[in-house]
CSV table of C-alpha atoms and ligand atoms in Angstrom, one decimal:
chain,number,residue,atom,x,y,z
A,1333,UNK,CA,113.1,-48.1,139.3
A,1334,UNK,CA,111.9,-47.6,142.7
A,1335,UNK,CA,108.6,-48.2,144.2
A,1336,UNK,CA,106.3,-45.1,144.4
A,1337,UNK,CA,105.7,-44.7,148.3
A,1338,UNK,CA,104.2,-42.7,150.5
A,1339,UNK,CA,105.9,-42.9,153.8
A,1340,UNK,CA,105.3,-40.2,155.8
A,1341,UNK,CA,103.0,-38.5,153.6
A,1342,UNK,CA,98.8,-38.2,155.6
A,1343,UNK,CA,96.2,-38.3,153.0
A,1344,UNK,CA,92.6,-37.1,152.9
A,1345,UNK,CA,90.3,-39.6,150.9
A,1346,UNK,CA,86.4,-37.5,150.6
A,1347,UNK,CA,83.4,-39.7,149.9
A,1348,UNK,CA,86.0,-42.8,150.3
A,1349,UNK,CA,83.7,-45.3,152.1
A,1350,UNK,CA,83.1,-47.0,149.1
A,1351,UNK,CA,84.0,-47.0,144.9
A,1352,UNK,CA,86.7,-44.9,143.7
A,1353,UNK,CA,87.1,-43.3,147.0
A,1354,UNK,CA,87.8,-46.7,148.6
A,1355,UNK,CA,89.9,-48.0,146.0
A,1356,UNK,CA,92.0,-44.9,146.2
A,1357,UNK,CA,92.3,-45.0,149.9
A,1358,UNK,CA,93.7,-48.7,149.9
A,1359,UNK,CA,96.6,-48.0,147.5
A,1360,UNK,CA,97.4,-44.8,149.1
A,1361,UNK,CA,97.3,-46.9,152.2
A,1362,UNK,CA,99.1,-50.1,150.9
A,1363,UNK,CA,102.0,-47.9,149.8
A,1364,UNK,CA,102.7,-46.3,152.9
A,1365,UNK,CA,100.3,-43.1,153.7
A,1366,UNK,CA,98.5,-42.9,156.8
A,1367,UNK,CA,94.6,-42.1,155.7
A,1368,UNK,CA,91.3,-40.4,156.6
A,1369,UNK,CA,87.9,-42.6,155.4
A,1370,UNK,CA,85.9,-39.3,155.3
A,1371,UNK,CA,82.4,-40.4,154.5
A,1372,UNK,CA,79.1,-39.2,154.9
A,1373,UNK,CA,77.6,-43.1,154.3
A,1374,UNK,CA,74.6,-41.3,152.9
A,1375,UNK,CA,72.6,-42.4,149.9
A,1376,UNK,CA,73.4,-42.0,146.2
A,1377,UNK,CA,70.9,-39.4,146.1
A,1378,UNK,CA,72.7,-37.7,149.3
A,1379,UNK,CA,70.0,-38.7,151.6
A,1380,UNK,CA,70.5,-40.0,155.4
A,1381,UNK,CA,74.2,-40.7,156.9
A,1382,UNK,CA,75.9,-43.1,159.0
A,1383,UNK,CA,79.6,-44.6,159.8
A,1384,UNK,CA,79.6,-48.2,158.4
A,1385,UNK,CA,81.2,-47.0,155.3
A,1386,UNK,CA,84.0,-45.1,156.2
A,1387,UNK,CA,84.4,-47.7,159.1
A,1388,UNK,CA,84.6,-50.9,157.1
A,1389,UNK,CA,87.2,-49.1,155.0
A,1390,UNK,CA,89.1,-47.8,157.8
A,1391,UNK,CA,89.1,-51.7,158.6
A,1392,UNK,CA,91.2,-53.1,155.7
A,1393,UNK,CA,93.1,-50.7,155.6
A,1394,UNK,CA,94.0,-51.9,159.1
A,1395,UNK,CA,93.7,-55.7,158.6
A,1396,UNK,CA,96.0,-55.1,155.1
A,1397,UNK,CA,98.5,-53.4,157.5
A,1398,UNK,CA,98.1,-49.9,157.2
A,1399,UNK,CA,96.9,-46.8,159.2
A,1400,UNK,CA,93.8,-45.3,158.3
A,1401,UNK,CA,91.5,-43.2,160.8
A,1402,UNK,CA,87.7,-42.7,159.9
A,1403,UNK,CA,85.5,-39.6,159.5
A,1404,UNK,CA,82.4,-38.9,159.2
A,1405,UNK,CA,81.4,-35.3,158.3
A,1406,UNK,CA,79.7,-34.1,154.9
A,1407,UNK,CA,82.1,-32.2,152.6
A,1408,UNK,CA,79.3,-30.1,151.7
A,1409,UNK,CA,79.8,-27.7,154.8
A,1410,UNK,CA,82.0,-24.8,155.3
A,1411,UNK,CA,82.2,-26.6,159.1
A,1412,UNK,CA,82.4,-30.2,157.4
A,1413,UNK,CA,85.7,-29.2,155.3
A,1414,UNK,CA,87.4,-27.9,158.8
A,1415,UNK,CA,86.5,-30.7,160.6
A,1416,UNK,CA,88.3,-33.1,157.8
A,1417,UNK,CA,91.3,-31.4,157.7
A,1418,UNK,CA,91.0,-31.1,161.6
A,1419,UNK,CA,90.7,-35.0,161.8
A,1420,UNK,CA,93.8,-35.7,159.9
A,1421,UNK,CA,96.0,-32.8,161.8
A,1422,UNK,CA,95.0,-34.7,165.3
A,1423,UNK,CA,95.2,-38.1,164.2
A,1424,UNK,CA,98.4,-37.6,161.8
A,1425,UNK,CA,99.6,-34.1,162.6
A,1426,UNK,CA,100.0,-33.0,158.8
A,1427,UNK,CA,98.4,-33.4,155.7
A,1428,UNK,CA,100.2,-33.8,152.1
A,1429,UNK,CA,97.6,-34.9,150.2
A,1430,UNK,CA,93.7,-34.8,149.5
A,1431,UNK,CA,91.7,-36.4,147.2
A,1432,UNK,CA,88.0,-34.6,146.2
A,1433,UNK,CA,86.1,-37.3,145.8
A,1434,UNK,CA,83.0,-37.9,147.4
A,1435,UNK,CA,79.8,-37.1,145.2
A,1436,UNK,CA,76.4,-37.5,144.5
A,1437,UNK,CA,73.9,-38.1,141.5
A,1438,UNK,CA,70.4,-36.4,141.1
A,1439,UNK,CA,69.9,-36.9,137.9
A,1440,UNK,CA,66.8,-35.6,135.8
A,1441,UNK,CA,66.1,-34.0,132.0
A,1442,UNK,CA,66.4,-30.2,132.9
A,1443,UNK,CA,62.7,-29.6,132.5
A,1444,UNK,CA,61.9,-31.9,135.7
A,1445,UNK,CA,65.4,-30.8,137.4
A,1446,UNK,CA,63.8,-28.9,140.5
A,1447,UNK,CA,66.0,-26.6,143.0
A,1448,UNK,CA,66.5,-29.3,145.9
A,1449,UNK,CA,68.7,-31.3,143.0
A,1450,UNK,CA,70.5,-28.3,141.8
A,1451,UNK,CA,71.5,-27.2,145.4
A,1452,UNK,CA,72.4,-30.7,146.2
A,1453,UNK,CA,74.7,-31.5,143.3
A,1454,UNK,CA,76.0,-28.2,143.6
A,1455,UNK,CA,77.1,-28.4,147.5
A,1456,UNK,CA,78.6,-31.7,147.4
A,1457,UNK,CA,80.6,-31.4,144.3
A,1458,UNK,CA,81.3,-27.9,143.7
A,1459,UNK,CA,81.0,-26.2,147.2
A,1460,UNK,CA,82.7,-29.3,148.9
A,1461,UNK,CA,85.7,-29.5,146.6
A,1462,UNK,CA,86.2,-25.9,148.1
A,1463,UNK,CA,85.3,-26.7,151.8
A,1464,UNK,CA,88.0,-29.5,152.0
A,1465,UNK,CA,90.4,-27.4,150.1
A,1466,UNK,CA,90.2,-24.4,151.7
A,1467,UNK,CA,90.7,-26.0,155.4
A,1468,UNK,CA,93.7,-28.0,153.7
A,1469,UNK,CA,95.4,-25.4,151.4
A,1470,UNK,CA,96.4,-22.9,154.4
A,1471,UNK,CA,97.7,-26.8,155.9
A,1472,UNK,CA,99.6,-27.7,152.7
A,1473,UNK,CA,101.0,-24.1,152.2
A,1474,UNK,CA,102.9,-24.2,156.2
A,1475,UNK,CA,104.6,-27.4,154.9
A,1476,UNK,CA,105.3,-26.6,151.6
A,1477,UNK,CA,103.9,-29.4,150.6
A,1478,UNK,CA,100.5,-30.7,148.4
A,1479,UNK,CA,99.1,-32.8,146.3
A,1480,UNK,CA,95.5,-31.8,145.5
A,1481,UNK,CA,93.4,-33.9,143.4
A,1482,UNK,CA,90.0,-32.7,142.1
A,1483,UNK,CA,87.1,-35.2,140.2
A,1484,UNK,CA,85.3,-34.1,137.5
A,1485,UNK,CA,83.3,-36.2,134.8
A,1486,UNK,CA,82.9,-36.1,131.3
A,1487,UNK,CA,79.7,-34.9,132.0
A,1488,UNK,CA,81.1,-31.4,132.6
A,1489,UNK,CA,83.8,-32.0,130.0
A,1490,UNK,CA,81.0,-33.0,127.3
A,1491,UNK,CA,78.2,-33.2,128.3
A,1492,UNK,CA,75.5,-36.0,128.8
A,1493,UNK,CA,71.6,-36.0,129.4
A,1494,UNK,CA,69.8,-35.5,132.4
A,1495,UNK,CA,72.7,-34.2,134.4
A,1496,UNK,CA,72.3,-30.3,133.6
A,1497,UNK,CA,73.2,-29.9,137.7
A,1498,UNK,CA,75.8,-32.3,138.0
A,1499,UNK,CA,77.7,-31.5,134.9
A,1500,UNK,CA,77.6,-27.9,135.9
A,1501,UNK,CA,79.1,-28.5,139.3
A,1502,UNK,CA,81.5,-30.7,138.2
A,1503,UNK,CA,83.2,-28.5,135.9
A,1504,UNK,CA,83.3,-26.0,138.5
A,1505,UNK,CA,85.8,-27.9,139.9
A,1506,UNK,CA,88.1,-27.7,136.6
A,1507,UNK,CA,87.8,-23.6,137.4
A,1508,UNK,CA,89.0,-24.2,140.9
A,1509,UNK,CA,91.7,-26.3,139.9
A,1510,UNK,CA,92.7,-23.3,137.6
A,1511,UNK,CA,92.9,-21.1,139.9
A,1512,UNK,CA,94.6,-22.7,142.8
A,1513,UNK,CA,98.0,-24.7,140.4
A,1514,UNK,CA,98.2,-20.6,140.3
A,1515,UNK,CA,97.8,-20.1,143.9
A,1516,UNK,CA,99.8,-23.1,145.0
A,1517,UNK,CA,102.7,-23.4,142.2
A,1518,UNK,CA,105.0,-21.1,144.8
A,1519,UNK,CA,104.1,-23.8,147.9
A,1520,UNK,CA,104.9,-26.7,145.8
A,1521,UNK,CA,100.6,-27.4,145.9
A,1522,UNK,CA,100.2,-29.0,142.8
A,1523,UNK,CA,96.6,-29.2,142.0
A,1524,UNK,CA,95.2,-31.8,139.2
A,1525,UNK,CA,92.0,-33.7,138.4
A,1526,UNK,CA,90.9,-36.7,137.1
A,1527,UNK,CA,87.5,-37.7,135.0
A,1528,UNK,CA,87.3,-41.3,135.8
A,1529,UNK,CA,85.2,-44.1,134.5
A,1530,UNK,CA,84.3,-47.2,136.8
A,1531,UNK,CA,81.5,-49.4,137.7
A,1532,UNK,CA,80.5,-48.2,141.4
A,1533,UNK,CA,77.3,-47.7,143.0
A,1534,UNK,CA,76.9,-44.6,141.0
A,1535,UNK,CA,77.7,-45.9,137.8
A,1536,UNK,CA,75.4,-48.8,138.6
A,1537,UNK,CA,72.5,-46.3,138.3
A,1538,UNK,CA,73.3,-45.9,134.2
A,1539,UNK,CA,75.5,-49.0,133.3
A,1540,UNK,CA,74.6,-52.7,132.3
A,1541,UNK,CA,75.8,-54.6,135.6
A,1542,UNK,CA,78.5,-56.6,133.4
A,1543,UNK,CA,79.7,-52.9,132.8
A,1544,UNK,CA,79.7,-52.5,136.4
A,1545,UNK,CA,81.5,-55.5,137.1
A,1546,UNK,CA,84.0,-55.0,134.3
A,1547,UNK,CA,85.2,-51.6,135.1
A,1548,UNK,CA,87.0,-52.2,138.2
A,1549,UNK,CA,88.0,-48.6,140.5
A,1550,UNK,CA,91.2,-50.1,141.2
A,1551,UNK,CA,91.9,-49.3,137.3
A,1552,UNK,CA,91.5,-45.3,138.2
A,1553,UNK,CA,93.5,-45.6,141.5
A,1554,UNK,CA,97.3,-46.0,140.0
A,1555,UNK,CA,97.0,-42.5,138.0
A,1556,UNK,CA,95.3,-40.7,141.1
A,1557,UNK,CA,97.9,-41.8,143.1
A,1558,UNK,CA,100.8,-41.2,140.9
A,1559,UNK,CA,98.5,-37.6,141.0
A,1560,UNK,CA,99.4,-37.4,144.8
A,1561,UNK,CA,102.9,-38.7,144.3
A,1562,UNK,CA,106.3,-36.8,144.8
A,1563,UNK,CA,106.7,-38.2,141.5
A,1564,UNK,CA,104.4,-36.2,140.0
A,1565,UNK,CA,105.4,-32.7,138.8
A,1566,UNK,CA,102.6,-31.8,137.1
A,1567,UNK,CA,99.8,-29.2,137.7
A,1568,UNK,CA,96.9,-28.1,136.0
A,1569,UNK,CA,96.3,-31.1,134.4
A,1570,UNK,CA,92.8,-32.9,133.7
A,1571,UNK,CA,93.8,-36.9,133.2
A,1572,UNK,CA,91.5,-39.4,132.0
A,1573,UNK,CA,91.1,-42.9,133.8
A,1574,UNK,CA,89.1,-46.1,133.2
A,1575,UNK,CA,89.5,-49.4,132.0
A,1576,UNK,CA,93.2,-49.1,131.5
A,1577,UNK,CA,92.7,-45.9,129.4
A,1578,UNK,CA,94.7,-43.0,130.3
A,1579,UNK,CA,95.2,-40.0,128.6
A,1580,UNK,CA,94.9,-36.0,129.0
A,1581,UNK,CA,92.1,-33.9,128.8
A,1582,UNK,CA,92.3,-30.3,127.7
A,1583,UNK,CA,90.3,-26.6,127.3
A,1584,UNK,CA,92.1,-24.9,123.9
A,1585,UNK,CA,91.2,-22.2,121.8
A,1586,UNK,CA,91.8,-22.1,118.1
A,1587,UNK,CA,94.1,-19.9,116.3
A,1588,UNK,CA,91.1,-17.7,115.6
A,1589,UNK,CA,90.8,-14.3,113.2
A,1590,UNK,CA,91.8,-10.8,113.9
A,1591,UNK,CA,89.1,-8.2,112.2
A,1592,UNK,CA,90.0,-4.5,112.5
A,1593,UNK,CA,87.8,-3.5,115.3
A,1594,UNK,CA,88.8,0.4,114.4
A,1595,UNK,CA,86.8,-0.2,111.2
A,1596,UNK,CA,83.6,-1.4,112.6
A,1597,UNK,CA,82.7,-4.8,112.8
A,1598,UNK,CA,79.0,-6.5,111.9
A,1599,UNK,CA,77.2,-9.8,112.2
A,1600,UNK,CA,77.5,-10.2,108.9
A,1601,UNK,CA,81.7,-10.1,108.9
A,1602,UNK,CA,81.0,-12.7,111.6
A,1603,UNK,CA,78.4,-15.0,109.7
A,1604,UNK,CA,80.7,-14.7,106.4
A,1605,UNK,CA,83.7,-15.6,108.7
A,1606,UNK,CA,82.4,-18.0,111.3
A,1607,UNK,CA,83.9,-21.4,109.8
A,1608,UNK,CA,87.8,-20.1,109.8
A,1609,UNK,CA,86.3,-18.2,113.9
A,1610,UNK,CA,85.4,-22.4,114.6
A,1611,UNK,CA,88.9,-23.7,113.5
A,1612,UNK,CA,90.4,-25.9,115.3
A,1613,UNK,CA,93.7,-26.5,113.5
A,1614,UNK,CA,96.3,-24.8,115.5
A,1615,UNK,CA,94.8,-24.9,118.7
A,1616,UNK,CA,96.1,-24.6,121.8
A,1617,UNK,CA,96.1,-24.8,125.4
A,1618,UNK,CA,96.9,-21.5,127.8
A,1619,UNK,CA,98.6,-21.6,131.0
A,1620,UNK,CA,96.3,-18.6,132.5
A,1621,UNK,CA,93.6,-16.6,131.5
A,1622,UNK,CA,96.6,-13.6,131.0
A,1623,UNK,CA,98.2,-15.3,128.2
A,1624,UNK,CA,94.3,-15.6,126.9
A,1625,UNK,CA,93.8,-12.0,127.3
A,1626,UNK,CA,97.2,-11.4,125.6
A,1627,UNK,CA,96.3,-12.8,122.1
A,1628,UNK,CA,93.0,-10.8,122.4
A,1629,UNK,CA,94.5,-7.8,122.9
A,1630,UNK,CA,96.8,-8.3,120.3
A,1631,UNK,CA,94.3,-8.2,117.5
A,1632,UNK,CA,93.9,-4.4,118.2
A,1633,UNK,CA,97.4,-4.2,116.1
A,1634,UNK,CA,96.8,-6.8,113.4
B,1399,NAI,P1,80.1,-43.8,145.0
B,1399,NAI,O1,78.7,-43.4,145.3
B,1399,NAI,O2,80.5,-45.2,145.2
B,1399,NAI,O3,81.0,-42.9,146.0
B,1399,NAI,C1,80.8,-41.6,146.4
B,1399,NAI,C2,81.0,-41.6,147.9
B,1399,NAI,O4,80.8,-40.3,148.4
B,1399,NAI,C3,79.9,-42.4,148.7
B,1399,NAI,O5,80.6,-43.4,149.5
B,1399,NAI,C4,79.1,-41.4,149.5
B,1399,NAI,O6,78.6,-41.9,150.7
B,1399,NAI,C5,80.1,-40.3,149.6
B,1399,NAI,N1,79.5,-39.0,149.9
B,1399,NAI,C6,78.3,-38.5,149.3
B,1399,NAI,N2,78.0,-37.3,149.8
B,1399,NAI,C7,79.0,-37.0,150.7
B,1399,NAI,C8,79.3,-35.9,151.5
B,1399,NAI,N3,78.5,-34.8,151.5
B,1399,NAI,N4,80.3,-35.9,152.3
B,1399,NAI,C9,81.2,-37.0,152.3
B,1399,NAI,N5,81.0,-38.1,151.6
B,1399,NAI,C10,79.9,-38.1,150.7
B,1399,NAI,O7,80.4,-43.2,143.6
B,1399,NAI,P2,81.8,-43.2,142.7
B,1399,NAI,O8,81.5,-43.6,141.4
B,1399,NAI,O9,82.9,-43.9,143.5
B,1399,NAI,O10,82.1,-41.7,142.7
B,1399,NAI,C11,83.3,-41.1,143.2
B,1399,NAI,C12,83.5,-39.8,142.5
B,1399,NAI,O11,83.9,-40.0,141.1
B,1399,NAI,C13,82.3,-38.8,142.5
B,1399,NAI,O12,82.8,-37.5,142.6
B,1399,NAI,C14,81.8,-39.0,141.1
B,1399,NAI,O13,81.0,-37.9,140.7
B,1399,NAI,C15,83.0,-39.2,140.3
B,1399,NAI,N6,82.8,-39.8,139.0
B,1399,NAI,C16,82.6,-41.2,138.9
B,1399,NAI,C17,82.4,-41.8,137.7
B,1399,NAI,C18,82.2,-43.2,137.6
B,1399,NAI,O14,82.3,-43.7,136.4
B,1399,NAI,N7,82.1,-44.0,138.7
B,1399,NAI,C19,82.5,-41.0,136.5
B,1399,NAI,C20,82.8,-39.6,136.6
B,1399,NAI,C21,83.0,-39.1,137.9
């Protein structure tokens, strides 16, 4: 079988002046795309800025061969986003590809969690996956042609303590995805996300350093970029990554119970019914919220 490549193909990489973003720009790079280092170079916290990051990147991907431009603008502005997109379309003159990446951690239990690391977490992850998009989308949509990747966490998928605002922002991004493999399916945008697991400077914050060592970013990389890939025909899809694990992640609803609504129905019907309501045996995924809405509505005629 062929090589996957990506001649031809430009490639936004957020937050990729180090970790996953890095490792992600490299192979993208190594296997033909030209690339834009965007990074902030702030702080895990999202404090300060500065080029070294997104420079030292842009540097092997240069020494290694490949074409790489740098940039330097926080995703977490409306102006930010446009200026991303902007830097790829003079550098490269298109864009096929973007990876959401870049991120933040403020982590605290929610009774310290203060406003400053709610509207932090929130406008890098959640309000920047939409500032990059949107400038890129209208981009993608002209060339009928895009491969979007979102990153979420199993924080938002699960759950985990002390990351109330991060969590919550990060599974925002699962709704925008959502939305936009609607959106996109009739310009060939295919729009997918990955919850990854690596040891980074993040990760180093919550993991044993042998943990940190151990799981290697460039164990993520291969699925993003198959994500990005013309290979991939996918959309909609939440894909897991770390370690050498891969698998999919999914939001399903049970086959529930219909009561007859014309007869009235109490908490009690729903306390006497609530394990078979819980069931998960039979669940499945939907492809919209329509086909959701469908099933509801259906129980008016059970
Ligand atoms: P990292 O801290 O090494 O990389 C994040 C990069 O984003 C940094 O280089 C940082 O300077 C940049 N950045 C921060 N704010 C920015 C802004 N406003 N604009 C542009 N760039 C900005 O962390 P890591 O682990 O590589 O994280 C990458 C992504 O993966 C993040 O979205 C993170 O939430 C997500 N993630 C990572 C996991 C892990 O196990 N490492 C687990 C789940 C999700």
């Amino acid at each position: 079988m062929a090589e996957v490549r990506f001649d031809g193909r430009v490639a936004i990489v957020t937050g990729a002046g180090g970790g996953l973003g890095r490792s992600h720009a490299l192979l993208l790079a190594s296997r033909g795309a030209k690339v834009v280092v965007n990074d902030l170079g702030g702080t895990v916290e999202g404090t300060g800025a500065g080029s070294a990051a997104a420079d030292k990147v842009v540097e092997e991907i240069r020494a290694a061969g490949g074409e790489a431009v740098a940039n330097y603008n926080g995703v977490d502005t409306w102006e930010g986003g446009e200026a991303i997109v902007k830097t790829a379309l003079d550098a490269f003159g298109k864009l096929d590809i973007l990876i959401n990446n870049a991120g933040i951690l403020r982590d605290k239990s929610f009774m310290k969690m203060e406003e400053i690391d709610v509207d932090k977490v929130i406008a890098v992850h959640l309000k920047g996956g939409f500032n990059v998009t949107k400038a890129a989308f209208p981009v993608m949509r002209e060339n009928n042609y895009g491969r979007i990747v979102m990153t979420t966490s199993n924080t938002g998928l699960y759950g985990n303590f002390g990351q109330a605002n991060y969590g919550a922002a990060k599974l925002g991004l699962v709704g925008l995805m959502h939305t936009l493999k609607l959106e996109g399916a009739r310009y060939n945008i295919l729009v997918n996300t990955i919850a990854p697991i690596a040891g980074t400077r993040m990760t180093a914050t919550v993991m044993p350093p042998d943990m940190v060592e151990k799981l290697k970013p460039e164990y993520v990389s291969p699925m993003v970029a198959y994500m990005c890939s013309e290979e991939c025909t996918d959309t909609g899809i939440i894909f897991t990554a770390g370690a050498g694990y891969f698998s999919r992640a999914v939001m399903v609803e049970g086959p529930g119970i219909a009561l007859n609504a014309q007869k009235g129905i109490t908490v009690e019907d729903i306390r006497d019914r609530i394990g078979d309501i819980k069931k998960l045996e039979g669940a499945q995924p939907f492809g919209q919220s329509n086909e959701e809405i469908a099933r509801i509505v259906a129980a008016l005629n059970a």
